[in-house]
């Protein structure tokens, strides 16, 4: 049987102190050895990986992301994205927080992957690595370059080159030499991330953020043999916009239009992922063109890429409806 390129993980965060303070109840539990999540009385879902409230950042990284980093260095494209309602733990898990305020063992996926990549590079002196970084945001179906705010209003265009790689014409790609350099780019991009004030959460992420590391590797001249060409590959780390439904956020007017656009991106991504996982649709049309997010990620949304979806869930019974919706979305991706 052909391997399905998408692995699906679910992570249930702990109750936050303010939720405990308000005496909120937990409505989600895990059956760890069966990789199951049970929500409410009787909704049972099975996934590739499940992480509970005691899971650590290190564990999530080691189980879900380390294999992708290995694939990246072998020349595959890789993609991890975090899905879930606002407040469910997406940014915490991906590692898009202001890292100055985060203890080392609480760091999320991106800084860990950066450290490991440069460790790998330092151990392979016979290979010349070129590493480039970009950080793009999609807000209301428009692109913003988080590493180049000066010209944020300029048009950025998504193109596909002759090899099928996605390129964003007009975006800044920084060539980097060490992990610290990447971390500081990540931080400046995090600080620039668009936040609007919604009724639900003032720091609600209404945008998708895509952090991309591209690597290009070539054997050093003294080791080179003619058969060995250079290899290019990239790793996208995506912190998706909150998946919450319109009614709950009570948005009207501009906010309503914004929500429609956000949901259409999440819907398009769900369709692509589910098409990829369906062997019957092997040669069928995969609907990349339906949204900016799927167009940008196209070169890492194929059967040759390694993809991990992490669905983040709040355990609170107040969030039951959204959590159930997120689990259904994740279930479609399997
Ligand atoms: P989102 O990006 O989905 O809106 P956040 O990542 O900002 O959600 O998480 C919301 C809050 O919950 C933050 O204060 C974050 O630090 C906390 N949090 C999320 N996941 C965890 C976790 N696994 N363990 C501890 N705290 C968490
Ligand atoms: Mg967030």
mmCIF file of C-alpha atoms and ligand atoms in Angstrom:
data_model
loop_
_atom_site.group_PDB
_atom_site.id
_atom_site.type_symbol
_atom_site.label_atom_id
_atom_site.label_comp_id
_atom_site.label_asym_id
_atom_site.label_seq_id
_atom_site.Cartn_x
_atom_site.Cartn_y
_atom_site.Cartn_z
ATOM 1 C CA UNK A 1 0.000 0.000 0.000
ATOM 2 C CA UNK A 2 1.191 3.439 -0.849
ATOM 3 C CA UNK A 3 2.105 5.594 2.059
ATOM 4 C CA UNK A 4 -0.266 8.461 2.738
ATOM 5 C CA UNK A 5 1.817 11.601 3.054
ATOM 6 C CA UNK A 6 -0.255 13.223 5.777
ATOM 7 C CA UNK A 7 0.118 12.353 9.443
ATOM 8 C CA UNK A 8 -2.474 13.774 11.777
ATOM 9 C CA UNK A 9 -1.797 14.674 15.396
ATOM 10 C CA UNK A 10 -4.136 16.055 18.023
ATOM 11 C CA UNK A 11 -2.898 18.022 20.993
ATOM 12 C CA UNK A 12 -5.168 18.852 23.900
ATOM 13 C CA UNK A 13 -3.811 21.691 25.979
ATOM 14 C CA UNK A 14 -4.300 21.876 29.751
ATOM 15 C CA UNK A 15 -7.003 24.076 31.255
ATOM 16 C CA UNK A 16 -5.569 27.564 31.642
ATOM 17 C CA UNK A 17 -5.491 29.109 35.097
ATOM 18 C CA UNK A 18 -8.324 31.482 34.259
ATOM 19 C CA UNK A 19 -10.422 28.518 33.121
ATOM 20 C CA UNK A 20 -9.703 26.690 36.367
ATOM 21 C CA UNK A 21 -10.577 29.864 38.239
ATOM 22 C CA UNK A 22 -13.970 29.893 36.515
ATOM 23 C CA UNK A 23 -14.438 26.281 37.407
ATOM 24 C CA UNK A 24 -14.616 25.120 33.793
ATOM 25 C CA UNK A 25 -14.941 21.403 33.267
ATOM 26 C CA UNK A 26 -12.935 19.163 30.978
ATOM 27 C CA UNK A 27 -14.862 17.402 28.204
ATOM 28 C CA UNK A 28 -11.983 15.736 26.337
ATOM 29 C CA UNK A 29 -9.936 12.716 27.307
ATOM 30 C CA UNK A 30 -7.362 10.504 25.619
ATOM 31 C CA UNK A 31 -6.891 6.786 25.339
ATOM 32 C CA UNK A 32 -3.175 7.103 24.850
ATOM 33 C CA UNK A 33 -2.277 3.540 23.898
ATOM 34 C CA UNK A 34 -5.043 3.492 21.262
ATOM 35 C CA UNK A 35 -4.229 6.986 19.937
ATOM 36 C CA UNK A 36 -7.805 7.979 20.611
ATOM 37 C CA UNK A 37 -9.496 11.186 21.617
ATOM 38 C CA UNK A 38 -12.913 11.024 23.246
ATOM 39 C CA UNK A 39 -14.986 14.168 23.428
ATOM 40 C CA UNK A 40 -18.232 14.368 25.335
ATOM 41 C CA UNK A 41 -19.779 11.051 26.134
ATOM 42 C CA UNK A 42 -19.316 9.086 23.001
ATOM 43 C CA UNK A 43 -17.487 10.824 20.165
ATOM 44 C CA UNK A 44 -14.367 8.749 19.591
ATOM 45 C CA UNK A 45 -11.653 9.662 17.077
ATOM 46 C CA UNK A 46 -8.406 7.865 16.259
ATOM 47 C CA UNK A 47 -5.327 9.676 14.962
ATOM 48 C CA UNK A 48 -1.681 8.972 14.172
ATOM 49 C CA UNK A 49 -0.558 10.781 17.328
ATOM 50 C CA UNK A 50 -2.388 12.157 20.336
ATOM 51 C CA UNK A 51 -0.893 14.471 22.940
ATOM 52 C CA UNK A 52 -2.544 15.272 26.224
ATOM 53 C CA UNK A 53 -2.289 18.077 28.734
ATOM 54 C CA UNK A 54 0.987 16.750 30.107
ATOM 55 C CA UNK A 55 2.713 16.458 26.757
ATOM 56 C CA UNK A 56 5.872 18.499 26.480
ATOM 57 C CA UNK A 57 7.121 20.645 23.627
ATOM 58 C CA UNK A 58 10.104 18.303 23.329
ATOM 59 C CA UNK A 59 7.835 15.279 22.976
ATOM 60 C CA UNK A 60 5.695 16.877 20.262
ATOM 61 C CA UNK A 61 8.852 17.890 18.422
ATOM 62 C CA UNK A 62 10.526 14.492 18.729
ATOM 63 C CA UNK A 63 7.486 12.498 17.638
ATOM 64 C CA UNK A 64 6.027 14.683 14.894
ATOM 65 C CA UNK A 65 8.745 16.939 13.546
ATOM 66 C CA UNK A 66 12.117 15.226 13.886
ATOM 67 C CA UNK A 67 11.269 12.738 11.110
ATOM 68 C CA UNK A 68 10.338 15.643 8.839
ATOM 69 C CA UNK A 69 13.619 17.372 9.520
ATOM 70 C CA UNK A 70 15.435 14.200 8.500
ATOM 71 C CA UNK A 71 13.362 14.109 5.312
ATOM 72 C CA UNK A 72 14.200 17.751 4.646
ATOM 73 C CA UNK A 73 17.913 17.003 4.768
ATOM 74 C CA UNK A 74 17.316 14.063 2.425
ATOM 75 C CA UNK A 75 15.751 16.406 -0.101
ATOM 76 C CA UNK A 76 12.025 16.154 0.588
ATOM 77 C CA UNK A 77 9.740 19.099 1.128
ATOM 78 C CA UNK A 78 8.066 19.143 4.508
ATOM 79 C CA UNK A 79 5.079 20.924 5.973
ATOM 80 C CA UNK A 80 3.640 21.190 9.442
ATOM 81 C CA UNK A 81 0.539 23.175 10.172
ATOM 82 C CA UNK A 82 -1.371 23.918 13.347
ATOM 83 C CA UNK A 83 -5.138 24.017 13.129
ATOM 84 C CA UNK A 84 -7.700 24.935 15.782
ATOM 85 C CA UNK A 85 -9.809 27.644 17.319
ATOM 86 C CA UNK A 86 -8.238 30.765 18.780
ATOM 87 C CA UNK A 87 -6.760 29.980 22.184
ATOM 88 C CA UNK A 88 -6.322 26.261 21.531
ATOM 89 C CA UNK A 89 -2.505 26.339 21.476
ATOM 90 C CA UNK A 90 -1.491 26.717 17.818
ATOM 91 C CA UNK A 91 1.072 29.452 18.269
ATOM 92 C CA UNK A 92 2.434 27.845 21.431
ATOM 93 C CA UNK A 93 2.891 24.544 19.600
ATOM 94 C CA UNK A 94 4.383 25.955 16.385
ATOM 95 C CA UNK A 95 6.687 28.300 18.264
ATOM 96 C CA UNK A 96 5.533 31.643 16.958
ATOM 97 C CA UNK A 97 5.575 33.351 20.320
ATOM 98 C CA UNK A 98 7.946 36.044 21.432
ATOM 99 C CA UNK A 99 10.765 33.718 22.402
ATOM 100 C CA UNK A 100 12.379 36.161 24.816
ATOM 101 C CA UNK A 101 9.489 35.428 27.160
ATOM 102 C CA UNK A 102 9.548 31.664 26.665
ATOM 103 C CA UNK A 103 11.679 29.344 28.807
ATOM 104 C CA UNK A 104 14.005 27.054 26.834
ATOM 105 C CA UNK A 105 12.009 23.881 27.490
ATOM 106 C CA UNK A 106 8.784 25.660 26.467
ATOM 107 C CA UNK A 107 10.037 26.613 23.048
ATOM 108 C CA UNK A 108 7.877 25.380 20.222
ATOM 109 C CA UNK A 109 8.563 23.587 16.987
ATOM 110 C CA UNK A 110 10.247 26.250 14.844
ATOM 111 C CA UNK A 111 13.156 27.131 17.159
ATOM 112 C CA UNK A 112 13.759 23.421 17.807
ATOM 113 C CA UNK A 113 13.846 22.633 14.110
ATOM 114 C CA UNK A 114 16.228 25.525 13.491
ATOM 115 C CA UNK A 115 18.630 24.291 16.185
ATOM 116 C CA UNK A 116 18.555 20.779 14.838
ATOM 117 C CA UNK A 117 19.058 21.840 11.237
ATOM 118 C CA UNK A 118 22.187 23.813 12.095
ATOM 119 C CA UNK A 119 23.425 20.962 14.230
ATOM 120 C CA UNK A 120 23.043 18.686 11.209
ATOM 121 C CA UNK A 121 24.883 21.203 9.044
ATOM 122 C CA UNK A 122 27.774 21.415 11.520
ATOM 123 C CA UNK A 123 28.121 17.640 11.418
ATOM 124 C CA UNK A 124 28.277 17.460 7.619
ATOM 125 C CA UNK A 125 31.297 19.553 6.766
ATOM 126 C CA UNK A 126 31.664 17.817 3.417
ATOM 127 C CA UNK A 127 28.429 19.394 2.211
ATOM 128 C CA UNK A 128 27.919 23.033 1.376
ATOM 129 C CA UNK A 129 24.601 24.222 2.707
ATOM 130 C CA UNK A 130 22.800 27.378 1.726
ATOM 131 C CA UNK A 131 19.890 28.197 3.977
ATOM 132 C CA UNK A 132 17.255 30.818 3.260
ATOM 133 C CA UNK A 133 14.332 32.002 5.317
ATOM 134 C CA UNK A 134 11.081 33.776 4.523
ATOM 135 C CA UNK A 135 8.029 34.632 6.584
ATOM 136 C CA UNK A 136 4.719 35.441 4.926
ATOM 137 C CA UNK A 137 1.291 36.203 6.263
ATOM 138 C CA UNK A 138 -2.029 35.793 4.499
ATOM 139 C CA UNK A 139 -4.654 38.157 5.788
ATOM 140 C CA UNK A 140 -8.021 38.390 4.031
ATOM 141 C CA UNK A 141 -6.527 36.591 1.021
ATOM 142 C CA UNK A 142 -3.766 39.194 0.732
ATOM 143 C CA UNK A 143 -0.083 38.525 1.289
ATOM 144 C CA UNK A 144 2.190 40.425 3.635
ATOM 145 C CA UNK A 145 5.900 39.967 4.026
ATOM 146 C CA UNK A 146 6.567 39.727 7.754
ATOM 147 C CA UNK A 147 10.290 40.221 7.176
ATOM 148 C CA UNK A 148 9.872 43.353 5.107
ATOM 149 C CA UNK A 149 7.174 45.582 6.550
ATOM 150 C CA UNK A 150 8.514 48.694 4.834
ATOM 151 C CA UNK A 151 7.174 47.509 1.561
ATOM 152 C CA UNK A 152 4.302 45.544 2.979
ATOM 153 C CA UNK A 153 1.842 47.188 0.661
ATOM 154 C CA UNK A 154 3.694 46.121 -2.450
ATOM 155 C CA UNK A 155 2.240 43.354 -4.488
ATOM 156 C CA UNK A 156 3.520 39.915 -3.762
ATOM 157 C CA UNK A 157 2.786 37.327 -6.415
ATOM 158 C CA UNK A 158 2.662 33.581 -6.174
ATOM 159 C CA UNK A 159 4.385 31.847 -9.089
ATOM 160 C CA UNK A 160 5.455 28.356 -9.901
ATOM 161 C CA UNK A 161 8.931 27.908 -11.398
ATOM 162 C CA UNK A 162 9.850 25.387 -14.092
ATOM 163 C CA UNK A 163 10.595 22.711 -11.497
ATOM 164 C CA UNK A 164 7.202 23.074 -9.847
ATOM 165 C CA UNK A 165 8.530 25.018 -6.854
ATOM 166 C CA UNK A 166 6.376 27.774 -5.489
ATOM 167 C CA UNK A 167 8.031 31.166 -5.370
ATOM 168 C CA UNK A 168 6.614 34.350 -3.969
ATOM 169 C CA UNK A 169 7.834 37.067 -6.267
ATOM 170 C CA UNK A 170 8.687 40.220 -4.351
ATOM 171 C CA UNK A 171 9.134 38.602 -0.955
ATOM 172 C CA UNK A 172 12.359 38.831 1.027
ATOM 173 C CA UNK A 173 14.394 35.685 1.385
ATOM 174 C CA UNK A 174 17.228 36.050 3.854
ATOM 175 C CA UNK A 175 20.322 33.961 3.419
ATOM 176 C CA UNK A 176 21.376 32.814 6.880
ATOM 177 C CA UNK A 177 24.516 31.284 8.357
ATOM 178 C CA UNK A 178 23.583 30.265 11.882
ATOM 179 C CA UNK A 179 20.660 29.394 14.125
ATOM 180 C CA UNK A 180 20.741 32.698 16.008
ATOM 181 C CA UNK A 181 20.284 34.596 12.795
ATOM 182 C CA UNK A 182 17.174 32.586 11.939
ATOM 183 C CA UNK A 183 15.769 32.993 15.444
ATOM 184 C CA UNK A 184 16.102 36.745 15.257
ATOM 185 C CA UNK A 185 14.311 36.807 11.884
ATOM 186 C CA UNK A 186 11.591 34.621 13.343
ATOM 187 C CA UNK A 187 11.209 37.019 16.234
ATOM 188 C CA UNK A 188 10.967 40.111 14.124
ATOM 189 C CA UNK A 189 8.340 38.393 11.975
ATOM 190 C CA UNK A 190 6.386 37.277 15.027
ATOM 191 C CA UNK A 191 6.333 40.829 16.278
ATOM 192 C CA UNK A 192 4.996 41.998 12.927
ATOM 193 C CA UNK A 193 2.197 39.479 12.739
ATOM 194 C CA UNK A 194 -1.088 41.051 12.058
ATOM 195 C CA UNK A 195 -3.474 41.062 14.958
ATOM 196 C CA UNK A 196 -6.936 42.574 14.907
ATOM 197 C CA UNK A 197 -9.217 43.097 17.853
ATOM 198 C CA UNK A 198 -12.103 40.691 17.737
ATOM 199 C CA UNK A 199 -14.714 40.330 20.405
ATOM 200 C CA UNK A 200 -13.483 36.860 21.166
ATOM 201 C CA UNK A 201 -9.805 37.417 21.766
ATOM 202 C CA UNK A 202 -7.865 40.606 21.310
ATOM 203 C CA UNK A 203 -4.803 38.718 20.155
ATOM 204 C CA UNK A 204 -6.827 36.468 17.977
ATOM 205 C CA UNK A 205 -4.901 35.364 14.964
ATOM 206 C CA UNK A 206 -7.002 36.289 12.012
ATOM 207 C CA UNK A 207 -4.249 35.455 9.594
ATOM 208 C CA UNK A 208 -2.266 32.473 8.416
ATOM 209 C CA UNK A 209 1.488 32.744 9.013
ATOM 210 C CA UNK A 210 3.932 30.732 6.922
ATOM 211 C CA UNK A 211 7.552 30.508 8.044
ATOM 212 C CA UNK A 212 9.724 28.807 5.437
ATOM 213 C CA UNK A 213 13.251 27.440 5.594
ATOM 214 C CA UNK A 214 14.726 26.546 2.205
ATOM 215 C CA UNK A 215 17.929 24.574 1.989
ATOM 216 C CA UNK A 216 20.210 23.969 -0.923
ATOM 217 C CA UNK A 217 22.994 21.412 -0.502
ATOM 218 C CA UNK A 218 25.929 20.470 -2.656
ATOM 219 C CA UNK A 219 28.911 18.236 -2.001
ATOM 220 C CA UNK A 220 32.104 20.230 -1.472
ATOM 221 C CA UNK A 221 34.374 20.222 -4.524
ATOM 222 C CA UNK A 222 36.907 17.742 -3.111
ATOM 223 C CA UNK A 223 34.210 15.144 -2.466
ATOM 224 C CA UNK A 224 32.185 15.782 -5.534
ATOM 225 C CA UNK A 225 31.440 13.137 -8.091
ATOM 226 C CA UNK A 226 29.678 13.886 -11.301
ATOM 227 C CA UNK A 227 26.654 11.781 -10.483
ATOM 228 C CA UNK A 228 25.823 13.843 -7.460
ATOM 229 C CA UNK A 229 23.782 16.892 -8.188
ATOM 230 C CA UNK A 230 22.710 19.541 -5.769
ATOM 231 C CA UNK A 231 19.542 19.074 -3.741
ATOM 232 C CA UNK A 232 16.965 21.695 -2.840
ATOM 233 C CA UNK A 233 14.178 21.278 -0.342
ATOM 234 C CA UNK A 234 12.048 23.380 1.975
ATOM 235 C CA UNK A 235 10.150 23.178 5.219
ATOM 236 C CA UNK A 236 6.993 25.237 5.773
ATOM 237 C CA UNK A 237 5.794 25.911 9.321
ATOM 238 C CA UNK A 238 2.242 27.201 9.303
ATOM 239 C CA UNK A 239 0.246 28.788 12.096
ATOM 240 C CA UNK A 240 -3.270 28.904 10.686
ATOM 241 C CA UNK A 241 -5.922 31.469 11.550
ATOM 242 C CA UNK A 242 -8.437 30.514 14.209
ATOM 243 C CA UNK A 243 -10.981 28.042 12.932
ATOM 244 C CA UNK A 244 -13.886 29.283 15.052
ATOM 245 C CA UNK A 245 -17.256 29.653 13.448
ATOM 246 C CA UNK A 246 -18.784 32.999 12.617
ATOM 247 C CA UNK A 247 -21.718 32.966 15.018
ATOM 248 C CA UNK A 248 -19.574 32.552 18.101
ATOM 249 C CA UNK A 249 -17.349 35.515 17.425
ATOM 250 C CA UNK A 250 -20.397 37.723 16.876
ATOM 251 C CA UNK A 251 -18.734 39.514 14.030
ATOM 252 C CA UNK A 252 -20.545 41.711 11.573
ATOM 253 C CA UNK A 253 -19.559 43.891 8.609
ATOM 254 C CA UNK A 254 -15.812 43.950 7.890
ATOM 255 C CA UNK A 255 -15.193 41.245 10.450
ATOM 256 C CA UNK A 256 -17.775 39.028 8.861
ATOM 257 C CA UNK A 257 -16.163 39.353 5.418
ATOM 258 C CA UNK A 258 -12.788 38.648 6.995
ATOM 259 C CA UNK A 259 -14.117 35.498 8.637
ATOM 260 C CA UNK A 260 -15.563 34.263 5.366
ATOM 261 C CA UNK A 261 -12.183 34.637 3.681
ATOM 262 C CA UNK A 262 -10.368 32.932 6.536
ATOM 263 C CA UNK A 263 -12.784 30.045 6.556
ATOM 264 C CA UNK A 264 -12.526 29.632 2.800
ATOM 265 C CA UNK A 265 -8.740 29.216 3.129
ATOM 266 C CA UNK A 266 -9.165 26.584 5.836
ATOM 267 C CA UNK A 267 -11.831 24.884 3.753
ATOM 268 C CA UNK A 268 -9.576 24.800 0.675
ATOM 269 C CA UNK A 269 -6.704 23.384 2.723
ATOM 270 C CA UNK A 270 -8.982 20.697 4.155
ATOM 271 C CA UNK A 271 -10.067 19.733 0.644
ATOM 272 C CA UNK A 272 -6.500 19.432 -0.622
ATOM 273 C CA UNK A 273 -5.397 17.401 2.387
ATOM 274 C CA UNK A 274 -8.321 15.055 2.121
ATOM 275 C CA UNK A 275 -7.765 14.588 -1.634
ATOM 276 C CA UNK A 276 -4.117 13.697 -0.945
ATOM 277 C CA UNK A 277 -5.076 11.076 1.591
ATOM 278 C CA UNK A 278 -7.611 9.418 -0.653
ATOM 279 C CA UNK A 279 -6.024 6.707 -2.833
ATOM 280 C CA UNK A 280 -9.079 6.659 -5.106
ATOM 281 C CA UNK A 281 -8.305 10.225 -6.078
ATOM 282 C CA UNK A 282 -4.754 9.444 -7.054
ATOM 283 C CA UNK A 283 -4.878 10.966 -10.484
ATOM 284 C CA UNK A 284 -7.866 13.169 -9.793
ATOM 285 C CA UNK A 285 -7.802 16.902 -9.648
ATOM 286 C CA UNK A 286 -6.408 18.357 -6.433
ATOM 287 C CA UNK A 287 -7.900 21.819 -5.845
ATOM 288 C CA UNK A 288 -4.785 23.878 -5.095
ATOM 289 C CA UNK A 289 -5.955 27.009 -6.806
ATOM 290 C CA UNK A 290 -8.936 27.665 -4.551
ATOM 291 C CA UNK A 291 -7.042 29.763 -1.983
ATOM 292 C CA UNK A 292 -3.741 31.585 -1.464
ATOM 293 C CA UNK A 293 -2.729 29.233 1.331
ATOM 294 C CA UNK A 294 -2.981 26.132 -0.849
ATOM 295 C CA UNK A 295 -1.232 27.866 -3.751
ATOM 296 C CA UNK A 296 1.698 28.890 -1.561
ATOM 297 C CA UNK A 297 2.005 25.462 0.032
ATOM 298 C CA UNK A 298 1.453 23.565 -3.198
ATOM 299 C CA UNK A 299 5.041 22.325 -3.564
ATOM 300 C CA UNK A 300 4.777 20.793 -0.104
ATOM 301 C CA UNK A 301 1.215 19.555 -0.439
ATOM 302 C CA UNK A 302 1.937 16.664 -2.766
ATOM 303 C CA UNK A 303 2.377 12.952 -2.399
ATOM 304 C CA UNK A 304 6.139 13.407 -2.424
ATOM 305 C CA UNK A 305 6.143 15.697 0.563
ATOM 306 C CA UNK A 306 6.021 14.938 4.281
ATOM 307 C CA UNK A 307 3.083 16.578 5.988
ATOM 308 C CA UNK A 308 2.009 16.776 9.607
ATOM 309 C CA UNK A 309 -1.185 18.420 10.718
ATOM 310 C CA UNK A 310 -1.414 19.251 14.410
ATOM 311 C CA UNK A 311 -4.945 19.937 15.547
ATOM 312 C CA UNK A 312 -5.000 21.910 18.750
ATOM 313 C CA UNK A 313 -7.910 21.478 21.122
ATOM 314 C CA UNK A 314 -9.123 23.228 24.249
ATOM 315 C CA UNK A 315 -10.296 20.748 26.881
ATOM 316 C CA UNK A 316 -12.967 23.056 28.300
ATOM 317 C CA UNK A 317 -16.598 21.999 28.012
ATOM 318 C CA UNK A 318 -17.381 25.582 27.002
ATOM 319 C CA UNK A 319 -15.414 24.899 23.821
ATOM 320 C CA UNK A 320 -17.097 21.579 23.102
ATOM 321 C CA UNK A 321 -18.631 22.619 19.760
ATOM 322 C CA UNK A 322 -15.421 24.072 18.370
ATOM 323 C CA UNK A 323 -13.353 21.145 19.597
ATOM 324 C CA UNK A 324 -15.748 18.680 17.989
ATOM 325 C CA UNK A 325 -15.570 20.635 14.729
ATOM 326 C CA UNK A 326 -11.772 20.614 14.850
ATOM 327 C CA UNK A 327 -11.690 16.866 15.453
ATOM 328 C CA UNK A 328 -14.010 16.339 12.487
ATOM 329 C CA UNK A 329 -11.776 18.496 10.309
ATOM 330 C CA UNK A 330 -8.736 16.502 11.444
ATOM 331 C CA UNK A 331 -10.550 13.246 10.854
ATOM 332 C CA UNK A 332 -11.167 14.195 7.228
ATOM 333 C CA UNK A 333 -7.429 14.631 6.746
ATOM 334 C CA UNK A 334 -6.492 11.079 7.653
HETATM 335 P P1 LIG B 1 -3.733 30.020 19.553
HETATM 336 O O1 LIG B 1 -2.463 30.380 18.845
HETATM 337 O O2 LIG B 1 -4.343 28.768 19.038
HETATM 338 O O3 LIG B 1 -4.711 31.156 19.604
HETATM 339 P P2 LIG B 1 -2.045 30.023 21.890
HETATM 340 O O4 LIG B 1 -0.915 29.220 21.370
HETATM 341 O O5 LIG B 1 -1.852 31.498 21.942
HETATM 342 O O6 LIG B 1 -3.382 29.694 21.082
HETATM 343 O O7 LIG B 1 -2.428 29.442 23.320
HETATM 344 C C1 LIG B 1 -3.382 30.070 24.172
HETATM 345 C C2 LIG B 1 -2.836 30.070 25.589
HETATM 346 O O8 LIG B 1 -2.704 28.749 26.070
HETATM 347 C C3 LIG B 1 -1.472 30.692 25.713
HETATM 348 O O9 LIG B 1 -1.410 31.389 26.924
HETATM 349 C C4 LIG B 1 -0.531 29.501 25.738
HETATM 350 O O10 LIG B 1 0.670 29.787 26.415
HETATM 351 C C5 LIG B 1 -1.365 28.464 26.464
HETATM 352 N N1 LIG B 1 -1.066 27.098 26.011
HETATM 353 C C6 LIG B 1 -1.385 26.570 24.813
HETATM 354 N N2 LIG B 1 -1.012 25.288 24.716
HETATM 355 C C7 LIG B 1 -0.439 24.983 25.890
HETATM 356 C C8 LIG B 1 0.158 23.787 26.427
HETATM 357 N N3 LIG B 1 0.233 22.653 25.710
HETATM 358 N N4 LIG B 1 0.650 23.831 27.681
HETATM 359 C C9 LIG B 1 0.571 24.967 28.406
HETATM 360 N N5 LIG B 1 0.029 26.117 27.962
HETATM 361 C C10 LIG B 1 -0.479 26.140 26.727
HETATM 362 MG MG1 LIG B 2 -2.049 32.126 17.832
#
